[in-house]
């Protein structure tokens, strides 16, 4: 129960990595606000956490990148969690696989709105409240493609690079006030072992697609007191994708 007595807001928590993090936080004793656009899926995650003996609630949110949407979610989550948010996980994301010459402006703006602006304005609202309450923890979800170039998905890669940079900037800005800020950089992660993107993990030490639970365990560590001396760090949980060179057979 490493998060017993703490409160957590997990964005994009209705599926895949976000769902796994929310479930893991609930199992470790945190009261979790599950948020996303799909109420049916969100309530299913809440039911899963409660069935295991945890505490969770769903708050619907469409994080469109606007300060108003971030402010509304922060206020609603704070109220549900009894007046404070101890842990914020910026997991909600938008992916567009188009390249530089093919992506249109609307798609580009959506990627940056969800992946950069939404976390930015959530942190702008929540981090000062954490500091005023004596401290807190922020965990951002980056991506291995932020540092290892691949063809396609250039706006997505750039947005995740921005979020990893913000992780360090926010640590400098809020760390002295007791707010720890770190990031996780997942490799290709999915519940499907034969996911179409599995080829991107070929030749890595991990050898295959990771499971959302792999990321959730790292998110628990970063949110817990075990990581109290970990600041401004991007933790690669990617099967060795970034750290080890691969070669064609």
PDB file of C-alpha atoms in Angstrom:
ATOM      1  CA  UNK A   1       0.000   0.000   0.000  1.00  0.00           C
ATOM      2  CA  UNK A   2       2.678   2.465  -1.078  1.00  0.00           C
ATOM      3  CA  UNK A   3       0.126   5.175  -1.914  1.00  0.00           C
ATOM      4  CA  UNK A   4      -2.182   4.734   1.050  1.00  0.00           C
ATOM      5  CA  UNK A   5      -4.003   7.906   2.025  1.00  0.00           C
ATOM      6  CA  UNK A   6      -3.072   9.737  -1.167  1.00  0.00           C
ATOM      7  CA  UNK A   7      -5.238  11.066  -3.958  1.00  0.00           C
ATOM      8  CA  UNK A   8      -4.541  10.789  -7.678  1.00  0.00           C
ATOM      9  CA  UNK A   9      -5.860  12.181 -10.940  1.00  0.00           C
ATOM     10  CA  UNK A  10      -5.033  10.053 -13.995  1.00  0.00           C
ATOM     11  CA  UNK A  11      -5.925  11.512 -17.390  1.00  0.00           C
ATOM     12  CA  UNK A  12      -6.772   9.234 -20.288  1.00  0.00           C
ATOM     13  CA  UNK A  13      -7.462   6.487 -17.767  1.00  0.00           C
ATOM     14  CA  UNK A  14     -10.193   4.614 -19.624  1.00  0.00           C
ATOM     15  CA  UNK A  15      -7.902   2.295 -21.596  1.00  0.00           C
ATOM     16  CA  UNK A  16      -4.406   0.867 -22.097  1.00  0.00           C
ATOM     17  CA  UNK A  17      -1.637   2.579 -20.074  1.00  0.00           C
ATOM     18  CA  UNK A  18      -3.909   5.035 -18.281  1.00  0.00           C
ATOM     19  CA  UNK A  19      -6.263   2.273 -17.160  1.00  0.00           C
ATOM     20  CA  UNK A  20      -3.357   0.180 -15.882  1.00  0.00           C
ATOM     21  CA  UNK A  21      -1.948   3.112 -13.905  1.00  0.00           C
ATOM     22  CA  UNK A  22      -5.325   3.914 -12.359  1.00  0.00           C
ATOM     23  CA  UNK A  23      -5.867   0.278 -11.352  1.00  0.00           C
ATOM     24  CA  UNK A  24      -2.348   0.017  -9.911  1.00  0.00           C
ATOM     25  CA  UNK A  25      -2.763   3.227  -7.925  1.00  0.00           C
ATOM     26  CA  UNK A  26      -6.057   1.960  -6.522  1.00  0.00           C
ATOM     27  CA  UNK A  27      -4.416  -1.312  -5.517  1.00  0.00           C
ATOM     28  CA  UNK A  28      -1.680   0.641  -3.722  1.00  0.00           C
ATOM     29  CA  UNK A  29      -4.201   2.549  -1.607  1.00  0.00           C
ATOM     30  CA  UNK A  30      -4.747   5.800  -3.492  1.00  0.00           C
ATOM     31  CA  UNK A  31      -8.166   7.339  -4.067  1.00  0.00           C
ATOM     32  CA  UNK A  32      -8.150   7.657  -7.865  1.00  0.00           C
ATOM     33  CA  UNK A  33     -10.071   9.936 -10.174  1.00  0.00           C
ATOM     34  CA  UNK A  34     -10.366   8.175 -13.528  1.00  0.00           C
ATOM     35  CA  UNK A  35     -10.938  10.648 -16.320  1.00  0.00           C
ATOM     36  CA  UNK A  36     -11.587  10.462 -20.040  1.00  0.00           C
ATOM     37  CA  UNK A  37     -14.270  11.150 -22.637  1.00  0.00           C
ATOM     38  CA  UNK A  38     -15.998   7.762 -22.562  1.00  0.00           C
ATOM     39  CA  UNK A  39     -18.141   7.463 -19.436  1.00  0.00           C
ATOM     40  CA  UNK A  40     -18.978   3.785 -19.997  1.00  0.00           C
ATOM     41  CA  UNK A  41     -15.317   2.770 -20.170  1.00  0.00           C
ATOM     42  CA  UNK A  42     -14.456   5.087 -17.293  1.00  0.00           C
ATOM     43  CA  UNK A  43     -17.085   3.604 -15.025  1.00  0.00           C
ATOM     44  CA  UNK A  44     -15.813   0.125 -15.933  1.00  0.00           C
ATOM     45  CA  UNK A  45     -12.335   1.073 -14.692  1.00  0.00           C
ATOM     46  CA  UNK A  46     -13.842   2.523 -11.509  1.00  0.00           C
ATOM     47  CA  UNK A  47     -15.796  -0.699 -10.967  1.00  0.00           C
ATOM     48  CA  UNK A  48     -12.624  -2.754 -11.432  1.00  0.00           C
ATOM     49  CA  UNK A  49     -10.761  -0.696  -8.827  1.00  0.00           C
ATOM     50  CA  UNK A  50     -13.634  -0.855  -6.343  1.00  0.00           C
ATOM     51  CA  UNK A  51     -14.093  -4.604  -6.865  1.00  0.00           C
ATOM     52  CA  UNK A  52     -10.487  -5.065  -5.768  1.00  0.00           C
ATOM     53  CA  UNK A  53     -11.115  -3.059  -2.607  1.00  0.00           C
ATOM     54  CA  UNK A  54      -9.837   0.290  -3.870  1.00  0.00           C
ATOM     55  CA  UNK A  55     -11.414   3.716  -3.991  1.00  0.00           C
ATOM     56  CA  UNK A  56     -12.142   5.432  -7.324  1.00  0.00           C
ATOM     57  CA  UNK A  57     -14.510   7.828  -9.076  1.00  0.00           C
ATOM     58  CA  UNK A  58     -15.026   8.843 -12.690  1.00  0.00           C
ATOM     59  CA  UNK A  59     -14.972  12.442 -13.877  1.00  0.00           C
ATOM     60  CA  UNK A  60     -15.717  13.001 -17.559  1.00  0.00           C
ATOM     61  CA  UNK A  61     -13.355  15.392 -19.344  1.00  0.00           C
ATOM     62  CA  UNK A  62     -12.496  16.387 -22.892  1.00  0.00           C
ATOM     63  CA  UNK A  63      -9.004  17.822 -22.582  1.00  0.00           C
ATOM     64  CA  UNK A  64      -9.001  19.965 -25.696  1.00  0.00           C
ATOM     65  CA  UNK A  65      -5.964  21.993 -24.659  1.00  0.00           C
ATOM     66  CA  UNK A  66      -7.893  24.970 -23.386  1.00  0.00           C
ATOM     67  CA  UNK A  67      -7.183  26.472 -19.952  1.00  0.00           C
ATOM     68  CA  UNK A  68     -10.925  26.280 -19.224  1.00  0.00           C
ATOM     69  CA  UNK A  69     -11.081  22.501 -19.742  1.00  0.00           C
ATOM     70  CA  UNK A  70      -8.033  21.968 -17.538  1.00  0.00           C
ATOM     71  CA  UNK A  71      -9.394  24.259 -14.848  1.00  0.00           C
ATOM     72  CA  UNK A  72     -12.762  22.515 -14.848  1.00  0.00           C
ATOM     73  CA  UNK A  73     -11.207  19.052 -14.533  1.00  0.00           C
ATOM     74  CA  UNK A  74      -8.867  20.200 -11.773  1.00  0.00           C
ATOM     75  CA  UNK A  75     -11.733  21.705  -9.804  1.00  0.00           C
ATOM     76  CA  UNK A  76     -14.010  18.689 -10.231  1.00  0.00           C
ATOM     77  CA  UNK A  77     -11.270  16.197  -9.356  1.00  0.00           C
ATOM     78  CA  UNK A  78     -10.195  18.228  -6.328  1.00  0.00           C
ATOM     79  CA  UNK A  79     -13.763  18.248  -5.039  1.00  0.00           C
ATOM     80  CA  UNK A  80     -14.222  14.507  -5.566  1.00  0.00           C
ATOM     81  CA  UNK A  81     -10.891  13.777  -3.865  1.00  0.00           C
ATOM     82  CA  UNK A  82     -11.784  15.716  -0.748  1.00  0.00           C
ATOM     83  CA  UNK A  83      -9.978  18.968  -1.422  1.00  0.00           C
ATOM     84  CA  UNK A  84      -6.569  17.987  -2.737  1.00  0.00           C
ATOM     85  CA  UNK A  85      -4.716  16.197  -5.537  1.00  0.00           C
ATOM     86  CA  UNK A  86      -1.490  14.531  -4.371  1.00  0.00           C
ATOM     87  CA  UNK A  87      -0.589  12.833  -7.658  1.00  0.00           C
ATOM     88  CA  UNK A  88      -1.230  13.995 -11.220  1.00  0.00           C
ATOM     89  CA  UNK A  89      -0.574  11.644 -14.139  1.00  0.00           C
ATOM     90  CA  UNK A  90      -0.596  13.345 -17.538  1.00  0.00           C
ATOM     91  CA  UNK A  91      -1.340  10.333 -19.707  1.00  0.00           C
ATOM     92  CA  UNK A  92      -4.087  11.442 -22.126  1.00  0.00           C
ATOM     93  CA  UNK A  93      -2.665  11.585 -25.620  1.00  0.00           C
ATOM     94  CA  UNK A  94      -3.487  12.063 -29.294  1.00  0.00           C
ATOM     95  CA  UNK A  95      -1.575  10.223 -32.015  1.00  0.00           C
ATOM     96  CA  UNK A  96      -1.415  11.039 -35.708  1.00  0.00           C
ATOM     97  CA  UNK A  97       0.818   8.877 -37.859  1.00  0.00           C
ATOM     98  CA  UNK A  98       1.190  11.348 -40.721  1.00  0.00           C
ATOM     99  CA  UNK A  99       4.550  12.709 -41.771  1.00  0.00           C
ATOM    100  CA  UNK A 100       5.664  16.310 -42.017  1.00  0.00           C
ATOM    101  CA  UNK A 101       4.428  16.850 -45.566  1.00  0.00           C
ATOM    102  CA  UNK A 102       1.104  15.039 -45.156  1.00  0.00           C
ATOM    103  CA  UNK A 103      -0.321  16.100 -41.789  1.00  0.00           C
ATOM    104  CA  UNK A 104      -2.901  18.873 -41.985  1.00  0.00           C
ATOM    105  CA  UNK A 105      -3.057  21.818 -39.617  1.00  0.00           C
ATOM    106  CA  UNK A 106      -6.150  20.627 -37.769  1.00  0.00           C
ATOM    107  CA  UNK A 107      -4.546  17.266 -36.943  1.00  0.00           C
ATOM    108  CA  UNK A 108      -1.304  18.978 -35.906  1.00  0.00           C
ATOM    109  CA  UNK A 109      -3.203  21.311 -33.601  1.00  0.00           C
ATOM    110  CA  UNK A 110      -5.115  18.405 -32.033  1.00  0.00           C
ATOM    111  CA  UNK A 111      -1.900  16.530 -31.243  1.00  0.00           C
ATOM    112  CA  UNK A 112      -0.356  19.565 -29.567  1.00  0.00           C
ATOM    113  CA  UNK A 113      -3.574  20.524 -27.794  1.00  0.00           C
ATOM    114  CA  UNK A 114      -3.948  17.132 -26.114  1.00  0.00           C
ATOM    115  CA  UNK A 115      -0.290  16.194 -25.638  1.00  0.00           C
ATOM    116  CA  UNK A 116       1.218  19.549 -24.644  1.00  0.00           C
ATOM    117  CA  UNK A 117      -1.353  22.241 -23.881  1.00  0.00           C
ATOM    118  CA  UNK A 118      -3.642  20.077 -21.748  1.00  0.00           C
ATOM    119  CA  UNK A 119      -0.820  18.911 -19.438  1.00  0.00           C
ATOM    120  CA  UNK A 120       0.595  22.437 -19.379  1.00  0.00           C
ATOM    121  CA  UNK A 121      -2.601  24.026 -18.113  1.00  0.00           C
ATOM    122  CA  UNK A 122      -3.346  21.151 -15.718  1.00  0.00           C
ATOM    123  CA  UNK A 123       0.071  21.607 -14.132  1.00  0.00           C
ATOM    124  CA  UNK A 124      -0.412  25.384 -14.066  1.00  0.00           C
ATOM    125  CA  UNK A 125      -3.560  24.814 -12.017  1.00  0.00           C
ATOM    126  CA  UNK A 126      -2.637  21.809  -9.887  1.00  0.00           C
ATOM    127  CA  UNK A 127       1.081  22.255  -9.093  1.00  0.00           C
ATOM    128  CA  UNK A 128       0.598  25.503  -7.100  1.00  0.00           C
ATOM    129  CA  UNK A 129      -2.170  23.821  -5.079  1.00  0.00           C
ATOM    130  CA  UNK A 130       0.131  20.864  -4.412  1.00  0.00           C
ATOM    131  CA  UNK A 131       2.856  23.240  -3.238  1.00  0.00           C
ATOM    132  CA  UNK A 132       0.422  25.071  -0.960  1.00  0.00           C
ATOM    133  CA  UNK A 133      -0.633  21.732   0.558  1.00  0.00           C
ATOM    134  CA  UNK A 134       2.964  20.730   1.284  1.00  0.00           C
ATOM    135  CA  UNK A 135       3.921  18.853  -1.864  1.00  0.00           C
ATOM    136  CA  UNK A 136       2.867  16.383  -4.526  1.00  0.00           C
ATOM    137  CA  UNK A 137       3.975  14.315  -7.479  1.00  0.00           C
ATOM    138  CA  UNK A 138       3.507  14.735 -11.226  1.00  0.00           C
ATOM    139  CA  UNK A 139       4.155  11.907 -13.684  1.00  0.00           C
ATOM    140  CA  UNK A 140       4.138  12.675 -17.410  1.00  0.00           C
ATOM    141  CA  UNK A 141       3.945  10.092 -20.180  1.00  0.00           C
ATOM    142  CA  UNK A 142       6.531  10.701 -22.867  1.00  0.00           C
ATOM    143  CA  UNK A 143       7.569   8.315 -25.639  1.00  0.00           C
ATOM    144  CA  UNK A 144      10.661   6.649 -27.023  1.00  0.00           C
ATOM    145  CA  UNK A 145      10.000   8.334 -30.384  1.00  0.00           C
ATOM    146  CA  UNK A 146      10.819  11.675 -28.742  1.00  0.00           C
ATOM    147  CA  UNK A 147      14.510  10.700 -28.819  1.00  0.00           C
ATOM    148  CA  UNK A 148      14.824   7.996 -31.477  1.00  0.00           C
ATOM    149  CA  UNK A 149      13.600   9.185 -34.838  1.00  0.00           C
ATOM    150  CA  UNK A 150      11.138   7.137 -36.861  1.00  0.00           C
ATOM    151  CA  UNK A 151       9.399   7.933 -40.126  1.00  0.00           C
ATOM    152  CA  UNK A 152       5.883   9.233 -39.688  1.00  0.00           C
ATOM    153  CA  UNK A 153       4.171  10.584 -36.610  1.00  0.00           C
ATOM    154  CA  UNK A 154       6.426  13.629 -36.549  1.00  0.00           C
ATOM    155  CA  UNK A 155       3.967  15.910 -34.752  1.00  0.00           C
ATOM    156  CA  UNK A 156       3.409  13.227 -32.117  1.00  0.00           C
ATOM    157  CA  UNK A 157       7.156  12.770 -31.613  1.00  0.00           C
ATOM    158  CA  UNK A 158       7.654  16.518 -31.287  1.00  0.00           C
ATOM    159  CA  UNK A 159       4.816  16.817 -28.779  1.00  0.00           C
ATOM    160  CA  UNK A 160       6.255  14.074 -26.590  1.00  0.00           C
ATOM    161  CA  UNK A 161       9.664  15.716 -26.789  1.00  0.00           C
ATOM    162  CA  UNK A 162       8.026  18.909 -25.584  1.00  0.00           C
ATOM    163  CA  UNK A 163       6.415  17.096 -22.654  1.00  0.00           C
ATOM    164  CA  UNK A 164       9.716  15.540 -21.616  1.00  0.00           C
ATOM    165  CA  UNK A 165      11.329  18.996 -21.757  1.00  0.00           C
ATOM    166  CA  UNK A 166       8.485  20.413 -19.675  1.00  0.00           C
ATOM    167  CA  UNK A 167       9.154  17.670 -17.131  1.00  0.00           C
ATOM    168  CA  UNK A 168      12.581  19.160 -16.471  1.00  0.00           C
ATOM    169  CA  UNK A 169      11.340  22.752 -16.603  1.00  0.00           C
ATOM    170  CA  UNK A 170       8.514  22.036 -14.158  1.00  0.00           C
ATOM    171  CA  UNK A 171      10.909  20.281 -11.829  1.00  0.00           C
ATOM    172  CA  UNK A 172      13.037  23.416 -11.768  1.00  0.00           C
ATOM    173  CA  UNK A 173       9.962  25.586 -11.290  1.00  0.00           C
ATOM    174  CA  UNK A 174       8.106  23.608  -8.620  1.00  0.00           C
ATOM    175  CA  UNK A 175      10.662  21.245  -7.076  1.00  0.00           C
ATOM    176  CA  UNK A 176      11.730  23.604  -4.323  1.00  0.00           C
ATOM    177  CA  UNK A 177       8.066  23.819  -3.275  1.00  0.00           C
ATOM    178  CA  UNK A 178       7.880  20.060  -2.697  1.00  0.00           C
ATOM    179  CA  UNK A 179       6.436  19.017  -6.057  1.00  0.00           C
ATOM    180  CA  UNK A 180       8.375  16.197  -7.709  1.00  0.00           C
ATOM    181  CA  UNK A 181       8.049  16.015 -11.503  1.00  0.00           C
ATOM    182  CA  UNK A 182       9.198  13.053 -13.578  1.00  0.00           C
ATOM    183  CA  UNK A 183       8.262  11.266 -16.784  1.00  0.00           C
ATOM    184  CA  UNK A 184       8.010   7.752 -18.141  1.00  0.00           C
ATOM    185  CA  UNK A 185       9.045   7.007 -21.708  1.00  0.00           C
ATOM    186  CA  UNK A 186       7.307   3.780 -22.799  1.00  0.00           C
ATOM    187  CA  UNK A 187       8.334   1.650 -25.726  1.00  0.00           C
ATOM    188  CA  UNK A 188       5.635   0.060 -27.872  1.00  0.00           C
ATOM    189  CA  UNK A 189       3.036  -0.982 -25.307  1.00  0.00           C
ATOM    190  CA  UNK A 190      -0.248  -2.765 -25.854  1.00  0.00           C
ATOM    191  CA  UNK A 191      -2.378  -5.559 -24.487  1.00  0.00           C
ATOM    192  CA  UNK A 192      -2.039  -7.292 -27.858  1.00  0.00           C
ATOM    193  CA  UNK A 193       1.188  -9.293 -28.039  1.00  0.00           C
ATOM    194  CA  UNK A 194       0.939  -9.338 -31.850  1.00  0.00           C
ATOM    195  CA  UNK A 195       0.272  -5.611 -32.172  1.00  0.00           C
ATOM    196  CA  UNK A 196       1.005  -4.266 -35.693  1.00  0.00           C
ATOM    197  CA  UNK A 197       3.780  -2.060 -34.268  1.00  0.00           C
ATOM    198  CA  UNK A 198       5.555  -5.014 -32.662  1.00  0.00           C
ATOM    199  CA  UNK A 199       8.167  -4.920 -35.417  1.00  0.00           C
ATOM    200  CA  UNK A 200       9.520  -1.716 -33.895  1.00  0.00           C
ATOM    201  CA  UNK A 201      10.622  -3.777 -30.886  1.00  0.00           C
ATOM    202  CA  UNK A 202      12.355  -6.485 -32.926  1.00  0.00           C
ATOM    203  CA  UNK A 203      15.959  -7.006 -31.854  1.00  0.00           C
ATOM    204  CA  UNK A 204      15.588  -5.144 -28.551  1.00  0.00           C
ATOM    205  CA  UNK A 205      16.540  -6.855 -25.276  1.00  0.00           C
ATOM    206  CA  UNK A 206      12.832  -6.977 -24.408  1.00  0.00           C
ATOM    207  CA  UNK A 207      12.146  -8.537 -27.773  1.00  0.00           C
ATOM    208  CA  UNK A 208       8.458  -7.728 -27.993  1.00  0.00           C
ATOM    209  CA  UNK A 209       5.697  -5.289 -27.159  1.00  0.00           C
ATOM    210  CA  UNK A 210       5.449  -4.274 -23.500  1.00  0.00           C
ATOM    211  CA  UNK A 211       2.304  -4.594 -21.403  1.00  0.00           C
ATOM    212  CA  UNK A 212       0.517  -1.612 -19.831  1.00  0.00           C
ATOM    213  CA  UNK A 213       1.207  -3.112 -16.404  1.00  0.00           C
ATOM    214  CA  UNK A 214       4.933  -2.612 -17.042  1.00  0.00           C
ATOM    215  CA  UNK A 215       4.324   1.133 -17.245  1.00  0.00           C
ATOM    216  CA  UNK A 216       1.944   1.104 -14.293  1.00  0.00           C
ATOM    217  CA  UNK A 217       4.589  -0.388 -12.021  1.00  0.00           C
ATOM    218  CA  UNK A 218       6.978   2.408 -12.959  1.00  0.00           C
ATOM    219  CA  UNK A 219       4.250   4.983 -12.338  1.00  0.00           C
ATOM    220  CA  UNK A 220       3.654   3.575  -8.855  1.00  0.00           C
ATOM    221  CA  UNK A 221       7.366   3.815  -8.083  1.00  0.00           C
ATOM    222  CA  UNK A 222       7.625   7.431  -9.257  1.00  0.00           C
ATOM    223  CA  UNK A 223       4.571   8.444  -7.231  1.00  0.00           C
ATOM    224  CA  UNK A 224       5.744   6.699  -4.061  1.00  0.00           C
ATOM    225  CA  UNK A 225       8.200   7.693  -1.344  1.00  0.00           C
ATOM    226  CA  UNK A 226      10.632   5.155  -2.805  1.00  0.00           C
ATOM    227  CA  UNK A 227      11.329   7.786  -5.483  1.00  0.00           C
ATOM    228  CA  UNK A 228      11.598  10.761  -3.129  1.00  0.00           C
ATOM    229  CA  UNK A 229      15.089  11.606  -4.451  1.00  0.00           C
ATOM    230  CA  UNK A 230      14.070  11.233  -8.114  1.00  0.00           C
ATOM    231  CA  UNK A 231      13.492  14.570  -9.826  1.00  0.00           C
ATOM    232  CA  UNK A 232      13.396  15.813 -13.441  1.00  0.00           C
ATOM    233  CA  UNK A 233      14.012  12.306 -14.767  1.00  0.00           C
ATOM    234  CA  UNK A 234      12.579  10.513 -17.777  1.00  0.00           C
ATOM    235  CA  UNK A 235      12.481   6.826 -16.957  1.00  0.00           C
ATOM    236  CA  UNK A 236      12.766   4.618 -20.039  1.00  0.00           C
ATOM    237  CA  UNK A 237      10.454   1.613 -19.747  1.00  0.00           C
ATOM    238  CA  UNK A 238      10.886   0.439 -23.296  1.00  0.00           C
ATOM    239  CA  UNK A 239      12.428  -3.024 -23.389  1.00  0.00           C
ATOM    240  CA  UNK A 240      15.797  -1.433 -24.186  1.00  0.00           C
ATOM    241  CA  UNK A 241      14.539   0.289 -27.354  1.00  0.00           C
ATOM    242  CA  UNK A 242      16.480   3.511 -26.671  1.00  0.00           C
ATOM    243  CA  UNK A 243      19.541   2.071 -24.985  1.00  0.00           C
ATOM    244  CA  UNK A 244      20.556  -0.754 -27.317  1.00  0.00           C
ATOM    245  CA  UNK A 245      21.352  -0.615 -31.026  1.00  0.00           C
ATOM    246  CA  UNK A 246      19.616  -3.149 -33.244  1.00  0.00           C
ATOM    247  CA  UNK A 247      20.864  -4.456 -36.585  1.00  0.00           C
ATOM    248  CA  UNK A 248      19.249  -6.167 -39.525  1.00  0.00           C
ATOM    249  CA  UNK A 249      19.782  -9.911 -39.618  1.00  0.00           C
TER     250      UNK A 249
END
